[in-house]
Each structure stands twice: as C-alpha cells, then as structure tokens.
Coordinates of C-alpha atoms and ligand atoms in Angstrom, one line a residue:
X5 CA 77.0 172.8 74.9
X6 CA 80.0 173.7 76.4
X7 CA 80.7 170.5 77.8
X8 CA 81.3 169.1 74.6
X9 CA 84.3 171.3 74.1
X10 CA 86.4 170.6 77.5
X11 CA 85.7 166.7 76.9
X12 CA 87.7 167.4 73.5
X13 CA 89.7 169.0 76.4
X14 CA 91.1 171.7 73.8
X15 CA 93.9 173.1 75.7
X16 CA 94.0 176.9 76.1
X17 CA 97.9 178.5 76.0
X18 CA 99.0 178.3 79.1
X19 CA 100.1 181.8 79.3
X20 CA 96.2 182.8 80.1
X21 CA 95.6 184.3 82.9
X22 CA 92.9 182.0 84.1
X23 CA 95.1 178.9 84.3
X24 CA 97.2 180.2 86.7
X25 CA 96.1 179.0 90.2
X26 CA 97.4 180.7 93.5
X27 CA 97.6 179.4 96.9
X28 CA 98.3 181.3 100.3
X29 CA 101.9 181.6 101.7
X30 CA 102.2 180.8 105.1
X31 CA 102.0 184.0 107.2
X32 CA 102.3 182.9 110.9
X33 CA 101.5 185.2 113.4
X34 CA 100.5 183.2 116.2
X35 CA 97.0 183.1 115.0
X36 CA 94.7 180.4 116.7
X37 CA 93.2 179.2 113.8
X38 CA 94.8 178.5 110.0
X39 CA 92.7 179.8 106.5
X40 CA 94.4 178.3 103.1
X41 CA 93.1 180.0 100.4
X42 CA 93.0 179.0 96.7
X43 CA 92.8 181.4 93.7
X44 CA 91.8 181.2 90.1
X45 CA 91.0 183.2 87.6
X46 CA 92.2 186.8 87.0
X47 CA 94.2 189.4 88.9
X48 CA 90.9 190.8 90.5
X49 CA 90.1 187.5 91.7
X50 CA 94.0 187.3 93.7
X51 CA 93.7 190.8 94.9
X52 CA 90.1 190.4 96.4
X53 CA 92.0 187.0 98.2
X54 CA 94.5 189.5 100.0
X55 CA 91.6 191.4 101.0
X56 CA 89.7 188.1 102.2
X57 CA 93.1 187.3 104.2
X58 CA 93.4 191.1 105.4
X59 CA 89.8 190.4 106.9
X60 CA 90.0 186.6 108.6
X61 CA 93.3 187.8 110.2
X62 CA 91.5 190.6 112.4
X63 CA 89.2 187.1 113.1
X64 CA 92.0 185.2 114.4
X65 CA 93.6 183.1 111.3
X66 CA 96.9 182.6 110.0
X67 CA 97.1 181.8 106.3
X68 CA 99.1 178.7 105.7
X69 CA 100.6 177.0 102.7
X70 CA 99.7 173.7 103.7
X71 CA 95.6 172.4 103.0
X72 CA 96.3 169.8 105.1
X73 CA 96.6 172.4 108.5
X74 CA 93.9 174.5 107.6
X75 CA 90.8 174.9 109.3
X76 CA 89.1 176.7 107.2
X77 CA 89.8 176.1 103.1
X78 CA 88.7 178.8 100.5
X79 CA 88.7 178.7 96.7
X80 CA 88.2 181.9 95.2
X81 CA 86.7 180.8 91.8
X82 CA 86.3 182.1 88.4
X83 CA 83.5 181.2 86.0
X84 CA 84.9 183.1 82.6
X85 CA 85.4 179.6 80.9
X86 CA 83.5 176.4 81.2
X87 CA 86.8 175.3 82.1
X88 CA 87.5 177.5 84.4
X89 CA 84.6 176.2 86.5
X90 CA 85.4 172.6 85.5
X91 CA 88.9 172.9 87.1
X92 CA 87.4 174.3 90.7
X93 CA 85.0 171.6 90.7
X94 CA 87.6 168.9 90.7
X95 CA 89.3 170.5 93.1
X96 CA 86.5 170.4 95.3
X97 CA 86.2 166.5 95.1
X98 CA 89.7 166.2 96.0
X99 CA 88.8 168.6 98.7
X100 CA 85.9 166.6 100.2
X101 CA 88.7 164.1 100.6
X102 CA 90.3 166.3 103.2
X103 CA 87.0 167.0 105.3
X104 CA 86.2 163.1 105.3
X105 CA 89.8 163.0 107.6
X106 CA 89.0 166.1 109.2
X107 CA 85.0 166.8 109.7
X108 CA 85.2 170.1 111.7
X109 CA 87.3 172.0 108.3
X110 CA 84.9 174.4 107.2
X111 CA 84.5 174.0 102.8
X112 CA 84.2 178.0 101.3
X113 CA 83.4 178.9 97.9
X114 CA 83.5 182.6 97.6
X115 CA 84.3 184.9 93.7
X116 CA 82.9 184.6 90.8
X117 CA 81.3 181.1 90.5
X118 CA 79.7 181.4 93.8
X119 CA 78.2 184.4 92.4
X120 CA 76.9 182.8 89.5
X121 CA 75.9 180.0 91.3
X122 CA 74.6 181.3 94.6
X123 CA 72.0 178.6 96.8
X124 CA 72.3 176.0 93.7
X125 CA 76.2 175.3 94.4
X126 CA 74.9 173.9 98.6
X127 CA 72.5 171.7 96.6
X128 CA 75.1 170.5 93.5
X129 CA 78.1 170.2 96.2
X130 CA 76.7 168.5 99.7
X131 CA 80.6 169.6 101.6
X132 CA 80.5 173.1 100.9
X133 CA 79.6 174.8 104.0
X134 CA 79.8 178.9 103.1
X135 CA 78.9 180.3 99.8
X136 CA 80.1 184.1 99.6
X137 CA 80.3 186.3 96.4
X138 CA 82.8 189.1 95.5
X139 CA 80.6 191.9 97.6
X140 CA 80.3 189.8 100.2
X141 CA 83.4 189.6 101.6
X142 CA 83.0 191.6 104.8
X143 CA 80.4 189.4 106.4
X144 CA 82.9 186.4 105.7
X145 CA 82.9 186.4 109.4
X146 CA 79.5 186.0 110.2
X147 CA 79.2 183.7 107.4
X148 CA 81.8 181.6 109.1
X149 CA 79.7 182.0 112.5
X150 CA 77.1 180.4 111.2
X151 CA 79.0 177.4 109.3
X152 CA 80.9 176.7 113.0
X153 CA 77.5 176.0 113.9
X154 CA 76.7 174.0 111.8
X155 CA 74.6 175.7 109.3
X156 CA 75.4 176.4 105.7
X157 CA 75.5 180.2 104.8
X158 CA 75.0 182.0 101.5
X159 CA 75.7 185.6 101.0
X160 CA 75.5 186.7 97.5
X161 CA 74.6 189.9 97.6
X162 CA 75.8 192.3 94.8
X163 CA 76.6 196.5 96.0
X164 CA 76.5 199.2 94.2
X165 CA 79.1 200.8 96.7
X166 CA 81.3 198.1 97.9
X167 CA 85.1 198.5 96.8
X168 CA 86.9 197.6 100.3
X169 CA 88.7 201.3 100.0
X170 CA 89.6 200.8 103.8
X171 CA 90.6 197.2 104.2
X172 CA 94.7 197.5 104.0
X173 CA 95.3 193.9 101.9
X174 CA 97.8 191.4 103.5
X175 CA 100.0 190.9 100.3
X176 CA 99.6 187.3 99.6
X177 CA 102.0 186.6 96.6
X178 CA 103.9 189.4 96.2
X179 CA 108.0 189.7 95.6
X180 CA 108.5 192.7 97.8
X181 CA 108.8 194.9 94.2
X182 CA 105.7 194.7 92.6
X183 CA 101.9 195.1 93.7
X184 CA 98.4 195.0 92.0
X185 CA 95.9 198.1 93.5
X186 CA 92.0 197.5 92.4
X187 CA 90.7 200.9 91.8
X188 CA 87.4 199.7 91.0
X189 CA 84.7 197.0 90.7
X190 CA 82.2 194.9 88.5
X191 CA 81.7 196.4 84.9
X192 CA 78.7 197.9 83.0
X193 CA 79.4 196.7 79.5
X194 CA 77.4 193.6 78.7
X195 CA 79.8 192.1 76.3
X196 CA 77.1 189.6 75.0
X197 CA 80.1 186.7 75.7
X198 CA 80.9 187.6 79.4
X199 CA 79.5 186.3 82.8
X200 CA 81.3 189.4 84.4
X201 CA 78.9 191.9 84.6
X202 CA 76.6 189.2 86.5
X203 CA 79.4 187.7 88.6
X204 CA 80.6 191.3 89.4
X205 CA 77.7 193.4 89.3
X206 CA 77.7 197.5 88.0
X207 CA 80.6 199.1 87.9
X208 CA 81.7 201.9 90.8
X209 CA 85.0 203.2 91.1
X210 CA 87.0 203.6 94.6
X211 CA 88.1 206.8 96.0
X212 CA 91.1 208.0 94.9
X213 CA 92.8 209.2 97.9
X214 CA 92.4 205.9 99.4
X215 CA 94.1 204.4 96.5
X216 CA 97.2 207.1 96.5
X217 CA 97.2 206.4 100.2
X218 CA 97.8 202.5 99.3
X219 CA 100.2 203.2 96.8
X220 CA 102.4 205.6 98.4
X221 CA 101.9 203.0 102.0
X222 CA 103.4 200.1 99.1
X223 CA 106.1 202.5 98.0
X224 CA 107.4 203.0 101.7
X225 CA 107.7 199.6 102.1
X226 CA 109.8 199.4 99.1
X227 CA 107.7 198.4 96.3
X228 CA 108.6 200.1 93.4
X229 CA 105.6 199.1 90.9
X230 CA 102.0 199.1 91.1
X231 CA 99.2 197.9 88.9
X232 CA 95.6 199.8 89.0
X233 CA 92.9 197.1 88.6
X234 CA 89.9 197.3 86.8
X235 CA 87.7 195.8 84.1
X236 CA 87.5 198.7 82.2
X237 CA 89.6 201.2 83.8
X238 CA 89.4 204.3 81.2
X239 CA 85.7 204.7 83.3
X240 CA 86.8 205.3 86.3
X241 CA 85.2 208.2 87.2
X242 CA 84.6 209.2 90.7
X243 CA 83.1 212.6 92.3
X244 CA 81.9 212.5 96.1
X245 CA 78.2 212.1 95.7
X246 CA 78.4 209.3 92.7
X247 CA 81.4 206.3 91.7
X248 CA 79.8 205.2 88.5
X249 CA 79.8 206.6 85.6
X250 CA 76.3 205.9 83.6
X251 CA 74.4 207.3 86.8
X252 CA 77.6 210.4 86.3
X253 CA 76.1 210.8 83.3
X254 CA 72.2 210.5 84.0
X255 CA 72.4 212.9 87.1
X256 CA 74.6 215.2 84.9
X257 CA 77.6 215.1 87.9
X258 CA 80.7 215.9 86.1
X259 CA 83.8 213.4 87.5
X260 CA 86.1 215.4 89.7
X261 CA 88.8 212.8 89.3
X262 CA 88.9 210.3 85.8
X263 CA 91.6 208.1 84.7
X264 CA 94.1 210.0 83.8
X265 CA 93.8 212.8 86.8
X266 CA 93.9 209.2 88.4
X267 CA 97.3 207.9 86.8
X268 CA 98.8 211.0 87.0
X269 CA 98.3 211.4 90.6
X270 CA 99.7 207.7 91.5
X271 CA 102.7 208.8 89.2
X272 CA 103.1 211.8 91.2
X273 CA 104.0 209.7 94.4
X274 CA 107.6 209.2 93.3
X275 CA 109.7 208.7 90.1
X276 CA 111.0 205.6 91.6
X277 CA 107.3 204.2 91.5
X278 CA 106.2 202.7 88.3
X279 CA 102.5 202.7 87.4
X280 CA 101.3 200.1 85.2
X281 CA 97.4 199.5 84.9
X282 CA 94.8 196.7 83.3
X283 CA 92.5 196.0 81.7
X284 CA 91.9 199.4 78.5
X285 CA 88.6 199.3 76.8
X286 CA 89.5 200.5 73.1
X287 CA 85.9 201.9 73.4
X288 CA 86.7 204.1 75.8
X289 CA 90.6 205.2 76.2
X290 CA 91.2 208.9 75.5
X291 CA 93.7 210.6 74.6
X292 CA 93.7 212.5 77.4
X293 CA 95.2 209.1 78.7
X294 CA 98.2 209.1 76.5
X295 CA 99.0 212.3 77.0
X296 CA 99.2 211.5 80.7
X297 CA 101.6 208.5 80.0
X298 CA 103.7 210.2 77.7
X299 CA 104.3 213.0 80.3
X300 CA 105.4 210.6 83.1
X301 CA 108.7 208.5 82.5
X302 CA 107.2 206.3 85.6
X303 CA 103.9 205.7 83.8
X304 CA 105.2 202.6 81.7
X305 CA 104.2 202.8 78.1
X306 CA 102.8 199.7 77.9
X307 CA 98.9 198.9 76.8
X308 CA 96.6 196.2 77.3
X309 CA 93.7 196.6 74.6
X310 CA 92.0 193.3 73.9
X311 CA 90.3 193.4 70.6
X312 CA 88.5 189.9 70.7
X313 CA 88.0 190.0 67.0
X314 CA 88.5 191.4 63.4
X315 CA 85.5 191.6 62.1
X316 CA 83.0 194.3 62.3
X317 CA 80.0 191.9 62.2
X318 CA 81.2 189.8 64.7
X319 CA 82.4 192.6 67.2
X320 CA 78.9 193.8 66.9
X321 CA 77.6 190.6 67.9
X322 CA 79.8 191.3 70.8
X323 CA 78.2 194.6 71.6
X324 CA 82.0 195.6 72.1
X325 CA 80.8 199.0 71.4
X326 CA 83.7 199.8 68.7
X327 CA 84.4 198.8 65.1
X328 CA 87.9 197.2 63.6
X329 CA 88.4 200.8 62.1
X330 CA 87.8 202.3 65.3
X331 CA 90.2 199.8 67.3
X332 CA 92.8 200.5 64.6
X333 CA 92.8 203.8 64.9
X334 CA 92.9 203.8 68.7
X335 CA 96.5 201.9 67.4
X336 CA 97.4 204.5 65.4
X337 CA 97.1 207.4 68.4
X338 CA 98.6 205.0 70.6
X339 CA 101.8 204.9 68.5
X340 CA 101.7 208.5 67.3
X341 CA 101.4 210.0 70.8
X342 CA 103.9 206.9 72.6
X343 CA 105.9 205.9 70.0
X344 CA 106.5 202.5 68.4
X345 CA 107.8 201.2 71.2
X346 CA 104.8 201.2 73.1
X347 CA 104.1 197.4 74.4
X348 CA 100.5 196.3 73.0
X349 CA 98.8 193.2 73.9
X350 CA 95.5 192.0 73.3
X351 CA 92.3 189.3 74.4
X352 CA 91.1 187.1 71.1
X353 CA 88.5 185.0 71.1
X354 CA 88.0 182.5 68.3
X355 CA 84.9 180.9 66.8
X356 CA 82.2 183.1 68.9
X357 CA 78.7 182.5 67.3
X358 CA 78.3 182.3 63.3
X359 CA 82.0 183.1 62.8
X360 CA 82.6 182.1 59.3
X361 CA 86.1 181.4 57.9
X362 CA 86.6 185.2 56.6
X363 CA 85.4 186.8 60.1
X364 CA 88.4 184.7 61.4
X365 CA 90.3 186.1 58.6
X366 CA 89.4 189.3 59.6
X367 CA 91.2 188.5 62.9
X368 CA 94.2 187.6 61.3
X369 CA 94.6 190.9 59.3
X370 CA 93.8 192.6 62.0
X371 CA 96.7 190.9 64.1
X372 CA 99.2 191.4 61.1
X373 CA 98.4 195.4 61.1
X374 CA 99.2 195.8 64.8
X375 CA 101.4 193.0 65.6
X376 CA 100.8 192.7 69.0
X377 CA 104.0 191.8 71.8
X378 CA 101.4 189.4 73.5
X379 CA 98.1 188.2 73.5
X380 CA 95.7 186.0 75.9
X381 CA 94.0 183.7 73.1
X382 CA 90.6 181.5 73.6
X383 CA 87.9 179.8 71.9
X384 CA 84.4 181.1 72.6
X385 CA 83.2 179.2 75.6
X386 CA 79.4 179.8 75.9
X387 CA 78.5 180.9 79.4
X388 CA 74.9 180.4 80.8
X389 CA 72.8 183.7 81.3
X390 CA 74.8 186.2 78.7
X391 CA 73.0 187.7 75.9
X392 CA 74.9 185.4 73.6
X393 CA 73.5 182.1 75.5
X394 CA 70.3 183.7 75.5
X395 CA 69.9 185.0 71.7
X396 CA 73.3 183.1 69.3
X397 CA 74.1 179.9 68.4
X398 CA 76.6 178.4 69.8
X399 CA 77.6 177.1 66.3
X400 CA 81.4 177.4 65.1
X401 CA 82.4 173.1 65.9
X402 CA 84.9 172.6 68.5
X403 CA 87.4 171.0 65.9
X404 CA 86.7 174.4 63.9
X405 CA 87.0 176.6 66.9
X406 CA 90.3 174.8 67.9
X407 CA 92.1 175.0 64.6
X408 CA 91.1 178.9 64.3
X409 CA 92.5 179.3 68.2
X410 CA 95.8 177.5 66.8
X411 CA 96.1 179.6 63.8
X412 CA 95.9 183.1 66.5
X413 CA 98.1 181.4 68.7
X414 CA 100.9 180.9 65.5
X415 CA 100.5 184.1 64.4
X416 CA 100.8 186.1 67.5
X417 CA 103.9 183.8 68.6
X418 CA 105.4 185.3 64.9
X419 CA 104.7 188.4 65.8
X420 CA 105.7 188.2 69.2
X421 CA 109.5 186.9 68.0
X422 CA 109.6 189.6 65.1
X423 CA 108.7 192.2 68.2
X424 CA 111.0 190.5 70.1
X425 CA 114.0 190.6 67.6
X426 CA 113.6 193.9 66.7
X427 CA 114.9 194.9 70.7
X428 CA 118.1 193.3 69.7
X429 CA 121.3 195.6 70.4
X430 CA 119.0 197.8 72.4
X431 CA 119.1 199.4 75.8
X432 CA 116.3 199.1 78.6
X433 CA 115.6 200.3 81.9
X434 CA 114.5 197.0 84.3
X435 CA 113.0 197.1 87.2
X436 CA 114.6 194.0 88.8
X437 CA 111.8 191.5 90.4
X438 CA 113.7 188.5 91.4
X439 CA 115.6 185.4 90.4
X440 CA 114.9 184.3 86.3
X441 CA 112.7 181.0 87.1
X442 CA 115.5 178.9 85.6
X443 CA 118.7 179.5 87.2
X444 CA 119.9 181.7 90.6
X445 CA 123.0 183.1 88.7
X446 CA 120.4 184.9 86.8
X447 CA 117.7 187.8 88.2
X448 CA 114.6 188.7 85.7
X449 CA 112.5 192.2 85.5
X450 CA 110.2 193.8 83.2
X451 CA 111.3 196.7 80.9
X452 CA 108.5 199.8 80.5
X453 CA 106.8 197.7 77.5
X454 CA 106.0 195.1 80.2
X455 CA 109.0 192.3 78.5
X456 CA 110.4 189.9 80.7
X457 CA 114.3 191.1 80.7
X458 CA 116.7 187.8 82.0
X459 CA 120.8 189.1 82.5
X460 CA 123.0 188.1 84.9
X461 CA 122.8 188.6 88.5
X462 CA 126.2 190.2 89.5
X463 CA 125.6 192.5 92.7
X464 CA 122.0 193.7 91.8
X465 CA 119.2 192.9 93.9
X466 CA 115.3 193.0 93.8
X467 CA 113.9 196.5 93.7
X468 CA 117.0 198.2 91.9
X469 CA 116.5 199.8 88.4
X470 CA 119.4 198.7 85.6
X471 CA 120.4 199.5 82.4
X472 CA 120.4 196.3 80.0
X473 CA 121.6 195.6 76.1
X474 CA 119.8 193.2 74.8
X475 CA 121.6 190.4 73.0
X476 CA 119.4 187.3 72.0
X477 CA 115.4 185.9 72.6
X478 CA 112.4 184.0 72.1
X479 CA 109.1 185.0 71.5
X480 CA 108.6 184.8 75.4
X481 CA 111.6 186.6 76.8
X482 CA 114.9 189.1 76.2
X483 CA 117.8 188.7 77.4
X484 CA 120.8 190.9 77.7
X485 CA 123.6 191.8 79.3
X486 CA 123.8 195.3 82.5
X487 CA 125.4 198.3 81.3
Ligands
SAH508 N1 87.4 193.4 81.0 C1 88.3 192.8 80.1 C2 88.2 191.3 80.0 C3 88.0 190.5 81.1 S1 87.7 188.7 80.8 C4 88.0 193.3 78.7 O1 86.9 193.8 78.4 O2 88.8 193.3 77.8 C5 89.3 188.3 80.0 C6 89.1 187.7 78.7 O3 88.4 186.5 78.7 C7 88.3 188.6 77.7 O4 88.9 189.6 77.2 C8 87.9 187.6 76.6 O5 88.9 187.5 75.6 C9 87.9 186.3 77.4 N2 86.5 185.8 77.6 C10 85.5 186.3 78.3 N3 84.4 185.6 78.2 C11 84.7 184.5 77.4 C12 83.9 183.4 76.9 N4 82.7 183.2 77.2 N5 84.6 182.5 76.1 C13 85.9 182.7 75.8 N6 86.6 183.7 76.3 C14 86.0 184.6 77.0
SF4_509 FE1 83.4 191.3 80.2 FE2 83.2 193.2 78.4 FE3 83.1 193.9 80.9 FE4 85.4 193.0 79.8 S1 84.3 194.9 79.3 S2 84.5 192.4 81.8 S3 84.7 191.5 78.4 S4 81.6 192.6 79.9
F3S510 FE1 87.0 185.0 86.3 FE2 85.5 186.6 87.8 FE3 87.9 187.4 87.0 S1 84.8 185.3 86.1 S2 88.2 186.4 85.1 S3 87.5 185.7 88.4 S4 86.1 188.7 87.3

C-alpha cells in the first residue's frame, strides 16, 4: 500500500533524520584491505557503523572514502519508511554495477532492513553476498569468511545482552568536538507504527561505567560534547544481574543506576563536557530527570519529546502509552523546572490510520500550545509486520496525508521563526563545532537549546566556548555577533 505513496514520491523535509546518508572517511593505516561503508537512517544506525569499522580494522581494513577502492562495501540500512528502504535499494543496483567491474568485492547489507528482511533479501537481491543484523555485528568477521569463499552468509540473530560496551568505536564522521555515545539497545514499546522493536529487538541498557569510561576517553581527546543514544532513554535502567527494565520489574531488582544517576555521572566528568542525549519518551521522563539537568550547567537544557499526534484517540491507536493531557503536562514541568528557554522538539506523524480532519486538528492545537523550536515531520508510512499493518487501515489518501504533512511542516516553520525571533538581542554560550557550511570567514556551534549559532570567525577555533549576541535569523539558524 505503501508503494502507492513514494510513486506520488511525496517528499519528506529534508531536515529528517533518515534522509541523511553517511559514507566512511578515508582512515589509512596501512591496512591490506579497504571497507566503504554507507549509512542511513538514524543516529543509532551511524554509531553502530563506527563500531562495525572499530571491528573490520582489528581484521585488517582501512575505511576509504572512495566505493570504487573498496573491497568490501556495506550499507547500513534503515527500514523506518517505505522510503527509506526504497532509497537503499537503488543504491544497491547502482552497486551491482561496481561488482560486474570488480567480481571479487564482497556486497554487505547489515542494520535494520537486513534485520527485517533476513534470508529473503539473498533471494530478492542475487549480488548481496553477507546479510548481518544490528546484534550481529561481532561475527562480521566470520561472516566475511564465509562470503571470501564464496558462500552467502546470514546472521540475524537478535540478543538480549548485546550492546558492544567494550568495542572502543573508530569515530567515523566526527568534527573533533562533538560525539554520539549509545547507552542502550532495541526498544520494548510496540508503537503499533514502528518496525523498531522488530528490527532492534528488547530493549537492554549498557553498563554505565563503560559508558563514563568512553566519555571521559572522548573528553581527553578533546571533545567537548557527547550525546547518549537510545530509543527511549528515560528506561535505562541497569543493575549487575539484569539491563532491562520489564524483566527489572518482573524479578523485582531495583536499578542501581537509572537515567538521571546516568546523566548526572557523565556530567560529572568535567564542566567543559556538555551532555546532550536522544530520544525522551514523554511516557516515561521523570522529573527526577529535570531536576538532574537543572543542577548541571553542562547538562544542556535542551529536550527531544516526539508527540506524533494531538489526538487522544489516535495516540491510543499508537499504543504511545500517554494522552495529549499527559504530554502537555510533561510541557508544563519541563518549563517550570528549566525554564522557557528550554529547547523542545518533537516527531509528527500525519495521516496514521482513520485520522479524520479534526484528529489532525488536534495536532495543530497541540503544536500552537507548545510551539516547538523544531520538529522531524512525516506521513504515516505503513510498515509490514507492526500491529498497525496487522489490525488498521491504512486509510488517510496520500494526497490527504501530504497536505496534512504540509500544514505541520508550515506551522512548525512559524513557530520555529517566532522561537527564533524571540533570541534576538540575546546572549549565548556556543560551543564552537567548525566552519558555518556557507562561508570559511564564518565558524557555526550549537547554544545549550541545541540552535545552530553562525558569527564570525575572528581567532576562535573548534572546541572553544564563546559568548554571542544574537542579531538577526531564520527559522533554521541565529546568528550573532562574540562578545
Ligand atoms: N524512539 C523514538 C523514535 C524513533 S523512529 C520515539 O519513540 O520517539 C523516529 C520517528 O520516525 C518516530 O518518532 C516517528 O515519528 C517516525 N516513524 C516511525 N515509524 C513510522 C512510520 N511507520 N511512518 C512514518 N513515520 C514513522
Ligand atoms: Fe518505535 Fe515507539 Fe520504540 Fe520509538 S518508542 S522506537 S516509536 S516503538
Ligand atoms: Fe531506521 Fe533502524 Fe534507526 S529502522 S531509524 S535505522 S533503528
């Protein structure tokens, strides 16, 4: 059914996170043998690539930037979208153009569409040689093994331990400042809408100290930001004899460390070290939370806490596990504990099953109350095997489904600008991450509320902190002036 919609080819923003594709640097270390690496989807897909890299170079590879050197290519898919998978699959056929020049280059598809798609994709795609999904990562050698000998290997297995704690991750994209941490895996929730939970399998959190080890390892080397990783990171919960929290909770462990013991000890590495983290669940933040960002100037006050929709009926048809009056009041402590500056940004989806013109509404108002700095916007994509595929209709029209997604994107672009204005004449700390995109006389950062800060370059460089007075923006950007 789904088809129907990309052949419309309704465009998502390109500000989501899943249309952002990633390829490896070169990293040349006199390797014998050269791994180019592809990724898609979200942030958890890039960092499990660094991890993937970490473990071919202990194998003998180099990553390079170039397809046409490699030996061995990877793409590191997503499946969240129909489109998502669409795009990796034309990719692939410009791929197979590569092996027909070069037989012996091995074809790898490892995430979250391998996952989904485990034996099937070696029967759908005749060049793909390895099939390995997001737990699987660790027998990529023997996997490999095999495909040098000529036979096509699968390894799909899902863990319910598996979080790479030990594997030190060979920093693929990173600008020397800033760096993502994944402090845990897969996700119990069973959004009826998502293919995660069966991409990703349950939910376990990693050890802490091995994720304080990696941040304060990062901070040495002159990061000054990190970014703790998770689907829903408010249950992290971790004790020594159990990492997930439902079987916490049926074997009555009590967590010796949750989030916010977990922020506040990353925090507690150095002041110079920001902490940022993704992705809230509004089910499931606590205050507890709050109170552990309002205490730490390095925690930055800055919240991702996707809402997907407005309307009560239709959030229960999510099984989102909260109601609009719930989500708003999560708001409302969020701003009384942090303050109205507080950056907020939030996941919609439009025109999931039966939504009728006033759920959408519903979404609106609900946007207008919390005016959100940012948002990643969609249309309902239907996803094979989810509770929604299985038991809804997939019944909102494209055209439908696409004007409602244009009527979010509007109104959070208005939002963002009023937002935006409102910083105008103010001051802000920036950590500074590089060059703006546009022009070398300028260098760009992020303030605490996770804005893009543009000024001009003068003596600063990458890694300092700087005081700037904001002057003019867009809905996208500030931009200012040092102080
Ligand atoms: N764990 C995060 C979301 C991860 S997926 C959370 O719970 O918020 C990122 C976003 O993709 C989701 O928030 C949702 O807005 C969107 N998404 C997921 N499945 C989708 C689908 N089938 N169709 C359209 N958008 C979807
Ligand atoms: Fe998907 Fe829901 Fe889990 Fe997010 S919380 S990954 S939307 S199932
Ligand atoms: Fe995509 Fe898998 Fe991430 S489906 S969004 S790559 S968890």
């Amino acid at each position: 059914m789904s088809n129907i919609i990309s052949d419309l080819n309704l465009l998502e923003p390109a500000n989501t996170v899943s249309d952002e594709i990633r390829t490896t640097p070169n990293t040349s270390t006199g390797k014998s043998r050269k791994l180019y690496i592809e990724s898609y989807g979200c942030q958890m897909n890039f960092s499990d690539s660094e991890i993937v890299a970490s473990i071919l170079q202990k194998e003998g590879f180099d990553t390079t930037s170039d397809e046409s050197q490699a030996d061995v290519i990877f793409l590191n898919t997503c499946s969240i979208r129909e489109k998502a998978e669409q795009t990796v699959r034309n990719r692939l056929a410009q791929v197979n153009q590569l092996k027909r020049k070069k037989p012996g280059l091995i074809i790898g598809i490892l995430g979250c569409m391998a996952e989904r798609l485990k034996t099937a994709l070696l029967e759908e795609e005749k060049t793909v040689d390895l099939v390995a999904g997001p737990d699987a990562y660790r027998d990529l050698p023997n996997l490999l093994q095999q495909a040098d000998e000529g036979q096509r290997s699968v390894n799909t297995f899902l863990s319910r331990e598996e979080t790479y704690a030990d594997i030190a991750p060979v920093r693929l994209h990173s600008n020397g400042v800033t760096a993502f941490i994944s402090i845990m895996r897969g996700c119990d929730n069973m959004c009826t809408f998502c293919v995660v939970p069966f991409t990703r399998g349950r939910e376990r959190s990693r050890d802490p100290r091995s994720i304080v080890a990696e941040a304060t390892r990062l901070f040495e080397q002159g990061y000054r930001e990190v970014t703790l990783l998770g689907q829903n990171v408010d249950s992290y919960a971790w004790s020594p004899e159990e990492n997930n929290k439902a079987f916490m909770q049926k074997k009555g462990i009590r967590p010796q460390v949750n989030f916010a013991n977990l922020l506040e000890m990353v925090a507690r590495i150095n002041p110079l070290l920001r902490v940022r983290f993704s992705t809230s669940h509004p089910k499931d933040i606590t205050d507890e939370v709050l109170h552990t960002m309002a205490r730490y100037d390095n925690i930055c006050k800055y919240i991702h806490l996707p809402v997907q929709s407005g309307s009560n009926r239709i959030l229960e048809l999510m099984n989102r596990g909260y109601t609009r009056e719930w989500y708003l009041n999560k708001i409302a402590r969020i701003r009384h504990i942090l303050g109205n500056d507080c950056g907020l940004s939030s996941d919609m989806i439009a025109g999931f099953c039966t939504e009728t013109e006033e759920d959408h509404q519903a979404t609106l108002s609900l946007m207008d109350e919390v005016m959100f700095d940012f948002s990643y916007m969609f249309y309902y994509s239907e996803r094979p095997g989810t509770a929604a595929a299985k038991k809804l209709k997939d019944d909102v029209p494209p055209e439908v489904k696409k004007r409602r997604l244009n009527e979010i994107i509007n109104r959070q672009n208005e939002h963002a600008r009023l937002r935006n204005e409102a910083d105008k004449g103010r001051v802000f700390e920036v950590l500074v991450e590089g060059e703006s995109k546009r022009s070398a006389e300028y260098l760009q950062g992020r303030n605490s509320a996770n804005k893009v800060v543009i000024f001009p370059r003068r003596n600063y460089r990458k890694g300092d902190y700087v005081h700037v007075r904001i002057t003019h923006c867009t809905s996208a950007t500030l931009f200012g002036e040092t102080i």
